[in-house]
Short mmCIF file of C-alpha atoms and ligand atoms in Angstrom, two decimals:
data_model
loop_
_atom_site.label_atom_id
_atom_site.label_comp_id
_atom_site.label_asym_id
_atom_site.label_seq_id
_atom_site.Cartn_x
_atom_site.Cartn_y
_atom_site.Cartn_z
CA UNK A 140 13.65 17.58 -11.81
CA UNK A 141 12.09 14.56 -9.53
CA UNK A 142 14.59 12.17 -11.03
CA UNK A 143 17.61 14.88 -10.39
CA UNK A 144 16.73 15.32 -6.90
CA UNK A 145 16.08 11.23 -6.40
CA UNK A 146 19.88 11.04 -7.66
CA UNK A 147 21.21 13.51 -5.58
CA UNK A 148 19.56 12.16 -2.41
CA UNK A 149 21.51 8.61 -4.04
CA UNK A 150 24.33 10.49 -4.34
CA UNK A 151 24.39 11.34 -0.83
CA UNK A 152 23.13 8.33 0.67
CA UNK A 153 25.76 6.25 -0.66
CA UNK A 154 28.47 8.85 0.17
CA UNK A 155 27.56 8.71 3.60
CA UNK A 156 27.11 4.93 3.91
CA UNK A 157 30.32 4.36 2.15
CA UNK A 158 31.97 7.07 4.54
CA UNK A 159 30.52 6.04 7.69
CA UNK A 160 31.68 2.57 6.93
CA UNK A 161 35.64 3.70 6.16
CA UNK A 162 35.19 5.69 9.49
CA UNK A 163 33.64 2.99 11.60
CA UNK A 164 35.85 0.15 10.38
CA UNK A 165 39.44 0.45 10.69
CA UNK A 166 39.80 -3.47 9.51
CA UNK A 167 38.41 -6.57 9.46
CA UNK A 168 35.19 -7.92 10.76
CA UNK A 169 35.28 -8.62 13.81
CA UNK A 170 32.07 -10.98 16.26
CA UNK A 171 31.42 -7.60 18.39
CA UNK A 172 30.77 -5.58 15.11
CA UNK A 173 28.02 -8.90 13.95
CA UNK A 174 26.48 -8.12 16.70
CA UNK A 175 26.45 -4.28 17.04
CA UNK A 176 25.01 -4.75 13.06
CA UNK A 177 22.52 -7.12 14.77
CA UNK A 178 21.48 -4.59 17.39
CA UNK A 179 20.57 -1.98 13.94
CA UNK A 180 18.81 -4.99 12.03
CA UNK A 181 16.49 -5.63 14.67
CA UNK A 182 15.31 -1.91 16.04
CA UNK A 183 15.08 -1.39 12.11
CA UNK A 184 12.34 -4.61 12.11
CA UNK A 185 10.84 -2.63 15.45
CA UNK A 186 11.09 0.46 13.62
CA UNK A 187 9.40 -0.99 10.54
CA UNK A 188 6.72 -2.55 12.76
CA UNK A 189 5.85 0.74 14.44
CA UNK A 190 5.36 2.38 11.19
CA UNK A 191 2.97 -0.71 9.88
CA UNK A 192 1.31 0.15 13.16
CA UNK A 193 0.89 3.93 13.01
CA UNK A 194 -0.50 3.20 8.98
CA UNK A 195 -2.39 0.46 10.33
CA UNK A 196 -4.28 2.88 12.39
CA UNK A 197 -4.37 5.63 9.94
CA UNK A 198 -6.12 3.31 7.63
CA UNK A 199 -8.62 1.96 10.49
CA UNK A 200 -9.25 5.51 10.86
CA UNK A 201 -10.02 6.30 7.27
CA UNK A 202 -12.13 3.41 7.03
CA UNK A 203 -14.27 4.99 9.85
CA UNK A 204 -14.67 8.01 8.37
CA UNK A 205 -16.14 6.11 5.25
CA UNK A 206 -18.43 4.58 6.71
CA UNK A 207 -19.81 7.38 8.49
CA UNK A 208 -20.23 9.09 5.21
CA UNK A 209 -21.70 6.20 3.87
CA UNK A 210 -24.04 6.29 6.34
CA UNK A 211 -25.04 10.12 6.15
CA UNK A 212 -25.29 9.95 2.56
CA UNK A 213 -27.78 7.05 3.18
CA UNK A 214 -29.83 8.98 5.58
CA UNK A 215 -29.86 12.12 3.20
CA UNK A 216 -31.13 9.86 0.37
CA UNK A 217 -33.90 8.41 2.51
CA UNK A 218 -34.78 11.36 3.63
CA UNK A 219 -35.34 13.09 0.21
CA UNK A 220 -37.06 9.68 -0.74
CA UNK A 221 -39.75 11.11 2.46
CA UNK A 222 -39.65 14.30 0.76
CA UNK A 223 -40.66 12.92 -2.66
CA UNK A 224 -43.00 10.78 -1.40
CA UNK A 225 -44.09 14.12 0.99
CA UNK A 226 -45.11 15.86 -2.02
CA UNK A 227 -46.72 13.34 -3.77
CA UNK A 228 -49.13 13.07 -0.84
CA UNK A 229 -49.37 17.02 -0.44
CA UNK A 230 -50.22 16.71 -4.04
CA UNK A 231 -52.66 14.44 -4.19
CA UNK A 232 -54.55 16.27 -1.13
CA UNK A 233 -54.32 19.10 -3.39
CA UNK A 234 -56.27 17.38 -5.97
CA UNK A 235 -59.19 16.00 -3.32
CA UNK A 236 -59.38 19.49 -2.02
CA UNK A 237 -59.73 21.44 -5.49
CA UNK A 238 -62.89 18.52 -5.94
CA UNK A 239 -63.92 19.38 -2.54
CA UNK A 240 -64.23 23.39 -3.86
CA UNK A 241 -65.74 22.46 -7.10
CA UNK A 242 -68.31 19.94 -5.69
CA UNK A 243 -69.28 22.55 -3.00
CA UNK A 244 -69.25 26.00 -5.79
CA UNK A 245 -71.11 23.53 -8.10
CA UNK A 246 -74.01 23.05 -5.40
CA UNK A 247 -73.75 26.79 -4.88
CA UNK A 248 -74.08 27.33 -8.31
CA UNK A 249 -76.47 24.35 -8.65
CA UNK A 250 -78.55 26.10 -5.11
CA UNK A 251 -78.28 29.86 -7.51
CA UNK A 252 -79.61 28.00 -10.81
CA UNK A 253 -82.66 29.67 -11.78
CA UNK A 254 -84.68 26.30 -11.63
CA UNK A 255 -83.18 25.11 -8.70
CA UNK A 256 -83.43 28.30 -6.96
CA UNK A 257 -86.83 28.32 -5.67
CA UNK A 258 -86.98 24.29 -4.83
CA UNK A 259 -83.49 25.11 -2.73
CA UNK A 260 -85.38 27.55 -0.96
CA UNK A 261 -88.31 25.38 -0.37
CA UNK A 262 -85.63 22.84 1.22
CA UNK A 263 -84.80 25.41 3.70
CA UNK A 264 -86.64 25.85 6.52
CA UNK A 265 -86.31 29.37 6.04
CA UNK A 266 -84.48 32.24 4.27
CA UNK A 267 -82.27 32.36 7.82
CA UNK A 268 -81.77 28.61 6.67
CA UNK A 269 -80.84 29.50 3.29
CA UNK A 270 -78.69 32.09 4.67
CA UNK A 271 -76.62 29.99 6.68
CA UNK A 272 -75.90 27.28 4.04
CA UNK A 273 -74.87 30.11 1.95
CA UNK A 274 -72.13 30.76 4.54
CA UNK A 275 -71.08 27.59 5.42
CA UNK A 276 -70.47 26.79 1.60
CA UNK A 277 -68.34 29.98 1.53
CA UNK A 278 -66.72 29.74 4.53
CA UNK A 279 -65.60 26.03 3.78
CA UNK A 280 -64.62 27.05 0.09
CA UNK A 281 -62.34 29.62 1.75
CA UNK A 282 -61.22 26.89 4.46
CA UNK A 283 -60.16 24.70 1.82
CA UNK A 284 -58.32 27.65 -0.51
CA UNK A 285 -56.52 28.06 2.25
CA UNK A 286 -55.48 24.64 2.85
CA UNK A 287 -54.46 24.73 -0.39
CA UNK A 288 -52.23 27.28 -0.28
CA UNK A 289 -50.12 25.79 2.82
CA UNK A 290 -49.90 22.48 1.00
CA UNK A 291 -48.40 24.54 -1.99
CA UNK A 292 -46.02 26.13 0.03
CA UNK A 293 -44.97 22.93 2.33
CA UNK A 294 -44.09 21.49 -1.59
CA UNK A 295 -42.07 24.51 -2.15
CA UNK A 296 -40.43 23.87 1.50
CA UNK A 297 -39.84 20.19 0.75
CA UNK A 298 -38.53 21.27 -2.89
CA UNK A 299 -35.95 23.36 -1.11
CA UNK A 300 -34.89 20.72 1.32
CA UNK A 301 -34.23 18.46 -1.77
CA UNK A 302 -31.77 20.76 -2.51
CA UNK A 303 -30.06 21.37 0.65
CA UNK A 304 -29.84 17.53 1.06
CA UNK A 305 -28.70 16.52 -2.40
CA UNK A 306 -25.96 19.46 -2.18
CA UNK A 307 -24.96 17.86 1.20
CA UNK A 308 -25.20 14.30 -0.59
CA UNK A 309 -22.78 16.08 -3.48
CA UNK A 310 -20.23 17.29 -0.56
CA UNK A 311 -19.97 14.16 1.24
CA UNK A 312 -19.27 12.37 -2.72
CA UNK A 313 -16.32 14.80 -2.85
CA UNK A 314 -15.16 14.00 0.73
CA UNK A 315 -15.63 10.15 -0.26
CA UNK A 316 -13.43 10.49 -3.09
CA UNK A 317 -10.77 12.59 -1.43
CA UNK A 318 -10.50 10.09 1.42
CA UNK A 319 -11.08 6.76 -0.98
CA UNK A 320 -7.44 8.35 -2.37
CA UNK A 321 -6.06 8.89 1.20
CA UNK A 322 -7.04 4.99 1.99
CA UNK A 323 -5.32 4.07 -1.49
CA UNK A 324 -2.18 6.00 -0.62
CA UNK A 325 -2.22 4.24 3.19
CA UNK A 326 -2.88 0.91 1.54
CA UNK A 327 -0.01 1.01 -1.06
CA UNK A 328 2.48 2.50 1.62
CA UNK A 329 1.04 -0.65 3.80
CA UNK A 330 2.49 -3.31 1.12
CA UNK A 331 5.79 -1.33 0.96
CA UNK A 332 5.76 -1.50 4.98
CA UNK A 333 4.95 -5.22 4.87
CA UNK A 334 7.14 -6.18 2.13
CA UNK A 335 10.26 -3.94 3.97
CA UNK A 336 9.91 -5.98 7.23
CA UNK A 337 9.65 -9.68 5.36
CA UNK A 338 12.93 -8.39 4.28
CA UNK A 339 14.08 -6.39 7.41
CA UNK A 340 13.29 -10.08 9.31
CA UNK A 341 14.60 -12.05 6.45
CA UNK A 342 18.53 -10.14 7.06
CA UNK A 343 17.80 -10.13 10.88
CA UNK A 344 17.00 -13.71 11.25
CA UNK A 345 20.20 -14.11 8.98
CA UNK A 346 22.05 -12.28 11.27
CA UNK A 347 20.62 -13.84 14.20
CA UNK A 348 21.79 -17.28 12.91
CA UNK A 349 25.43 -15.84 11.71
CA UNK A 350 26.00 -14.42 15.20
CA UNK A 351 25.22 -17.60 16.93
CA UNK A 352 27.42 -19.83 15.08
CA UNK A 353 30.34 -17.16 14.87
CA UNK A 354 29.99 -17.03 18.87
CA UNK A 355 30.04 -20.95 19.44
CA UNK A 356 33.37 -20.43 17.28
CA UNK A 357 34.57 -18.12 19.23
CA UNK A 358 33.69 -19.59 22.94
CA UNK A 359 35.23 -22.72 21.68
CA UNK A 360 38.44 -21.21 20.44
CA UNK A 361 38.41 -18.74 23.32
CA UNK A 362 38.77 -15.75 20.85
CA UNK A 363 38.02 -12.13 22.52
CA UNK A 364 35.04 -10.78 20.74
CA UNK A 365 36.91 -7.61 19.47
CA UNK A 366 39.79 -10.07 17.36
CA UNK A 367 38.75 -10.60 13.48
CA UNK A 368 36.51 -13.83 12.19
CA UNK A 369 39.21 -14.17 9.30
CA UNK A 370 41.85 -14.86 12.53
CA UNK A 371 39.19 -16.71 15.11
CA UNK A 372 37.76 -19.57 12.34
CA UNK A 373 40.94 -19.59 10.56
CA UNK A 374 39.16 -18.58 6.66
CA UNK A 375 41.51 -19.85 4.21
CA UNK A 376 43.87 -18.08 2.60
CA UNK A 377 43.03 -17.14 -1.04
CA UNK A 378 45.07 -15.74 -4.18
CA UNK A 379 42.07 -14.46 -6.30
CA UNK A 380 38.59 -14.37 -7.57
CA UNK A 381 37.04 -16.52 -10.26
CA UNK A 382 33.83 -16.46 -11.85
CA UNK A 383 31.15 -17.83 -9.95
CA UNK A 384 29.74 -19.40 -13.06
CA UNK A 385 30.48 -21.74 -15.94
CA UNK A 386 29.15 -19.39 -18.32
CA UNK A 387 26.88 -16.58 -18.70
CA UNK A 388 26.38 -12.92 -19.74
CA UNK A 389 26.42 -9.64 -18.23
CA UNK A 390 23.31 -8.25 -18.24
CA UNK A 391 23.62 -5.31 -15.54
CA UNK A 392 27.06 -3.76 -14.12
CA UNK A 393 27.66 -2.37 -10.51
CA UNK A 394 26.91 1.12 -10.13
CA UNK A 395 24.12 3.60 -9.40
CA UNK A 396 21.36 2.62 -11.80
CA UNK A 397 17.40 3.21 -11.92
CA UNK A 398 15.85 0.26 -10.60
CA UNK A 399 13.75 -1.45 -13.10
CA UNK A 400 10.93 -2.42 -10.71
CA UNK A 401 11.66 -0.75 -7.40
CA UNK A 402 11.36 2.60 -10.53
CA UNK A 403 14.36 4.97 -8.38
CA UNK A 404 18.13 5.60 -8.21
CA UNK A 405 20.09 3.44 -6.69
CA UNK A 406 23.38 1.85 -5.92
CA UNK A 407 23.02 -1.61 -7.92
CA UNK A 408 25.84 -3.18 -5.31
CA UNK A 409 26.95 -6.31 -7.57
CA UNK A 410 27.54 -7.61 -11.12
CA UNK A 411 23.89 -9.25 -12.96
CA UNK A 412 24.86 -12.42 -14.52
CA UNK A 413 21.79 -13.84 -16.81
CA UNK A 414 21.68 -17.40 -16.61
CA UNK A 415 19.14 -19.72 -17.14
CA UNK A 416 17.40 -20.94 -13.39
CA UNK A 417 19.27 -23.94 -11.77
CA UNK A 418 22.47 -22.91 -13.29
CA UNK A 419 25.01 -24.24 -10.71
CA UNK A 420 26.67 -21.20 -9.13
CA UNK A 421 30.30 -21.77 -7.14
CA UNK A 422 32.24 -20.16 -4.58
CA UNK A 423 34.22 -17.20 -6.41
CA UNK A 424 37.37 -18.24 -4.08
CA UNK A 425 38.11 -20.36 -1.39
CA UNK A 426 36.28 -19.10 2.25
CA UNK A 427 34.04 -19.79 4.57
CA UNK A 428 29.91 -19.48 4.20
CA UNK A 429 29.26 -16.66 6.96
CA UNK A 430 25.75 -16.09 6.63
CA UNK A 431 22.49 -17.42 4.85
CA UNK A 432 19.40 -15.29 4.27
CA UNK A 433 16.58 -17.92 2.70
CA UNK A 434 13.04 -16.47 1.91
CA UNK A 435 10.27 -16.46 4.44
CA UNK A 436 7.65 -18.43 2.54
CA UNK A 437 9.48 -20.42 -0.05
CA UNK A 438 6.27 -21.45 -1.54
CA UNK A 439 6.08 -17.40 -2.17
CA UNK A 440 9.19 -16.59 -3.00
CA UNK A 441 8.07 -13.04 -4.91
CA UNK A 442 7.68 -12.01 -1.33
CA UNK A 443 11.37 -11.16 -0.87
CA UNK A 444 13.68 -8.69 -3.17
CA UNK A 445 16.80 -10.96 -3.05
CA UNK A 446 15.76 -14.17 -2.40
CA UNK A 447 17.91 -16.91 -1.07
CA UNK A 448 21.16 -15.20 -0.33
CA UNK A 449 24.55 -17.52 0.70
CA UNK A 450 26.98 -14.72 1.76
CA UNK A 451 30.67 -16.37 1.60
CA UNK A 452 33.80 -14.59 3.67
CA UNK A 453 37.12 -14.74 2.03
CA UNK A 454 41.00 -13.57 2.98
CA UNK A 455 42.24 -12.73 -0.12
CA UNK A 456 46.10 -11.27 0.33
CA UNK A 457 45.73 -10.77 3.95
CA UNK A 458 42.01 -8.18 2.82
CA UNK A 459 39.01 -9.53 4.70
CA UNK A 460 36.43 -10.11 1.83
CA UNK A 461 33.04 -11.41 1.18
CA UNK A 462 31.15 -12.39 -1.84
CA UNK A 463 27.48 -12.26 -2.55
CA UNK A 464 25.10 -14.77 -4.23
CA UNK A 465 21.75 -13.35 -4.71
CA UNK A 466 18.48 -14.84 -6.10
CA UNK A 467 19.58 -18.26 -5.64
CA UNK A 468 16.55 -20.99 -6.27
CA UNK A 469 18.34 -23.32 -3.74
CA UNK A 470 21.27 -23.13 -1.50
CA UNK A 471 23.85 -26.20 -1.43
CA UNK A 472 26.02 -25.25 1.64
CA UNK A 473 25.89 -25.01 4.88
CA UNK A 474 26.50 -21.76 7.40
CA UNK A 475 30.16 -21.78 8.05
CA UNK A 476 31.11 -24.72 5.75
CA UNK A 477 34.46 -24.27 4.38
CA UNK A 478 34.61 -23.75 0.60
CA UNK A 479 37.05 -24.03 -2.44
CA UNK A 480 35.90 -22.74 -6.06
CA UNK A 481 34.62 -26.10 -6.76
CA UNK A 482 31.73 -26.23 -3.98
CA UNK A 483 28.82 -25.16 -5.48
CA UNK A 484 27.20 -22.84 -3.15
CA UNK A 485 23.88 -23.25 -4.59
CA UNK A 486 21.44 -22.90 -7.68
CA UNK A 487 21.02 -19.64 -9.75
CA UNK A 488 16.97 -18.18 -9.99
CA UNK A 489 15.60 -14.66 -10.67
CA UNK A 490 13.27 -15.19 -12.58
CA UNK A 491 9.79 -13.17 -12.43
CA UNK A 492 7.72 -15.40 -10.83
CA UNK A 493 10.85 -15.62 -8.31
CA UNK A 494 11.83 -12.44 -6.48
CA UNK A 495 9.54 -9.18 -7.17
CA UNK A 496 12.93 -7.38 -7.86
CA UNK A 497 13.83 -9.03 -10.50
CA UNK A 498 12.67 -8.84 -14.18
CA UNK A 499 14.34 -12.45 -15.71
CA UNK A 500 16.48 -15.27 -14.05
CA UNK A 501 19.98 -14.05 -13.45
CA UNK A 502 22.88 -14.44 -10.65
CA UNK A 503 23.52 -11.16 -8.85
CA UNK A 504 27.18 -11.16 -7.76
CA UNK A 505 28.08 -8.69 -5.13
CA UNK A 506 31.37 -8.33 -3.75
CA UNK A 507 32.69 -6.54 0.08
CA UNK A 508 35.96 -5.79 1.18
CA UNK A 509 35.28 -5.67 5.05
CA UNK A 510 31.57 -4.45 5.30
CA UNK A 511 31.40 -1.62 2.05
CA UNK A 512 30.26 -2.97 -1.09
CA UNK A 513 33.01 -3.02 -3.87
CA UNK A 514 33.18 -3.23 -8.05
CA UNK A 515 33.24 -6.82 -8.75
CA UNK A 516 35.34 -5.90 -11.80
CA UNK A 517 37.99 -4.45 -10.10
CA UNK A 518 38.74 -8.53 -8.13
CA UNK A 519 36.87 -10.70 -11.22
CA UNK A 520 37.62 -10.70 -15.04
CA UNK A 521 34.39 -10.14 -16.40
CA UNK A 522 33.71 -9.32 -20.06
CA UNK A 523 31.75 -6.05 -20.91
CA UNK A 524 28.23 -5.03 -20.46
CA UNK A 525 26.00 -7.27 -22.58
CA UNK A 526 29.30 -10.19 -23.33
CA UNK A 527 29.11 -13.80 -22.78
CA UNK A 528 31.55 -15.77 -21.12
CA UNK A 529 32.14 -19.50 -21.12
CA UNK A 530 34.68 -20.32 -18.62
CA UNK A 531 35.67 -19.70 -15.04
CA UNK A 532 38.66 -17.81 -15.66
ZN1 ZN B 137 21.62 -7.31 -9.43
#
């Protein structure tokens, strides 16, 4: 059912990406719609940050809450500790005042002996005297019986507060746990967030740099913002598409696909080539590079889900096209260098260790015709789903 629904919502995604892009772009790319994209790219990075932000807090505020339970659970634990220790004192009072009773009945006794009976006497002064020890025996027998009987009940008190506290101790475990999951949750959404604006940045600095050198082009060649790139720079004309590698096999086709680590639906938007890292990979036709998207940290390249990208505009029977290099370990060209399907664009990668969306090295291949995402099949021979090929052509 959860997979069903994550298709649909694909489904639908797509449809409305690919129809918002046939409704928004009558033809060919043009500088003003680079930079309108540009505008998106960078309030998605704000939007991004803003969420990091909000989760950012949520977590701070999770974190607080922990440690305030922490803390009462400490205090309840101490304070049973004082309640042990409490009763252990009430206890041993207990003890001294049952020897208190017996010392002072066995004197009575000792005072009512037969033998001692008379000498007792003779100690008093008098039989008023006798009299009155007599009483003060009893009455501190009684005293202590009593005493007794509050220390019993202040252990039953302290026995009951034991409870109360350990049941309190019990609730805040449960809350700990609950909000330990909460923090997890915030945590994990916290690496997407990060991870999504590395990449949000990545594109946006891309675009940043595309834009720039597009505009120079355009302010030198006095082109109005609103006419095509393929008519401003002059990109070569093309016949066709060739393979952008020597040789290689099809590992993964373009279409909608479950993502092997990203674990959804998606729209895989190119062709997977596995080849082995460093394979040379070349321009698929003549063109022009229009845009480079390197990683952040290339000493950490698993930071990024495509890698080094080299983005290459073509004008293939009067169609504005671009092709897509993805994963590459190292780029060979430069932003708007001219290119023929002999330049080498740059150096196939993948791997694991490389890109944490990918599971083993490989060349993804995407292909656009103006700014939607297109088969690569229906513009390159390629041989079926799991076939090698060992030639260009
Ligand atoms: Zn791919």
């Amino acid at each position: 059912m959860k997979k069903a629904v994550k298709i649909l919502f694909t489904i639908l995604i797509t449809f409305m990406f690919v129809s918002n892009v046939f409704a928004g772009t009558s033809g060919d790319t043009t500088l003003k719609d680079l930079k309108d994209k540009l505008a998106k790219e960078q309030a998605n990075v704000n939007k991004i940050a803003a969420k990091q932000k909000q989760v950012q807090t949520n977590i701070k505020k999770v974190e607080k809450e922990l440690d305030a339970l922490a803390d009462e659970i400490e205090q309840n634990e101490n304070e049973i500790k004082a309640s042990q220790e409490k009763i252990v004192e009430l206890e041993d009072e207990i003890v001294n005042k049952k020897l208190e009773i017996d010392t002072l009945l066995n004197f009575m006794q000792v005072s009512e002996g037969e033998n001692l009976y008379l000498e007792y006497i003779f100690k008093s002064k008098s039989f008023t005297d006798f009299i009155y020890r007599s009483a003060v025996i009893e009455q501190l027998t009684s005293y202590n019986d009593n005493l007794i009987v509050e220390m019993n009940q202040l252990i039953e008190e302290n026995k009951k507060l034991q409870e109360e506290l350990s049941k309190k101790i019990a609730e805040s475990e449960v809350s700990v746990s609950k909000l330990s999951k909460t923090l997890s949750k915030y945590n994990l959404s916290m690496e997407d967030l990060v991870d999504d604006h590395k990449d949000a940045k990545a594109d946006y600095e891309a675009s940043k740099k595309e834009v720039a050198a597009y505009e120079k082009i355009y302010k030198q060649k006095g082109c109005p913002e609103t006419m095509s790139i393929l008519d401003c720079v002059d990109v070569p004309y093309a016949d066709g598409f060739v393979r952008p590698t020597k040789s290689g096999t099809i590992t993964s086709n373009y279409g909608l696909r479950y993502h092997p680590t990203l674990h959804y639906y998606r729209l895989h938007n190119g062709i997977d080539i596995g080849t082995p890292t460093n394979t040379p990979v070349y321009a698929s036709a003549a063109g022009i590079v229009s845009k480079i998207t390197r990683v952040a940290n290339p000493n950490k390249r698993n930071s990024s889900c495509g890698g080094n990208v080299v983005y290459v505009k073509h004008r293939v029977k009067g169609k504005e096209y671009t092709t897509v290099y993805m994963h590459l370990h190292s780029i060979s060209v430069k932003l708007n260098d001219f290119v023929t399907i002999a330049t080498e664009v740059g150096k196939s990668g993948g791997g694991e260790s490389y890109d944490y969306c990918t599971t083993g090295p490989h060349l993804h291949f995407g292909m656009m015709q103006g700014s939607s995402y297109v088969n690569p099949r229906n513009y390159v021979s390629f041989p079926s789903l799991g076939k090698r090929y060992t030639s260009r052509y």
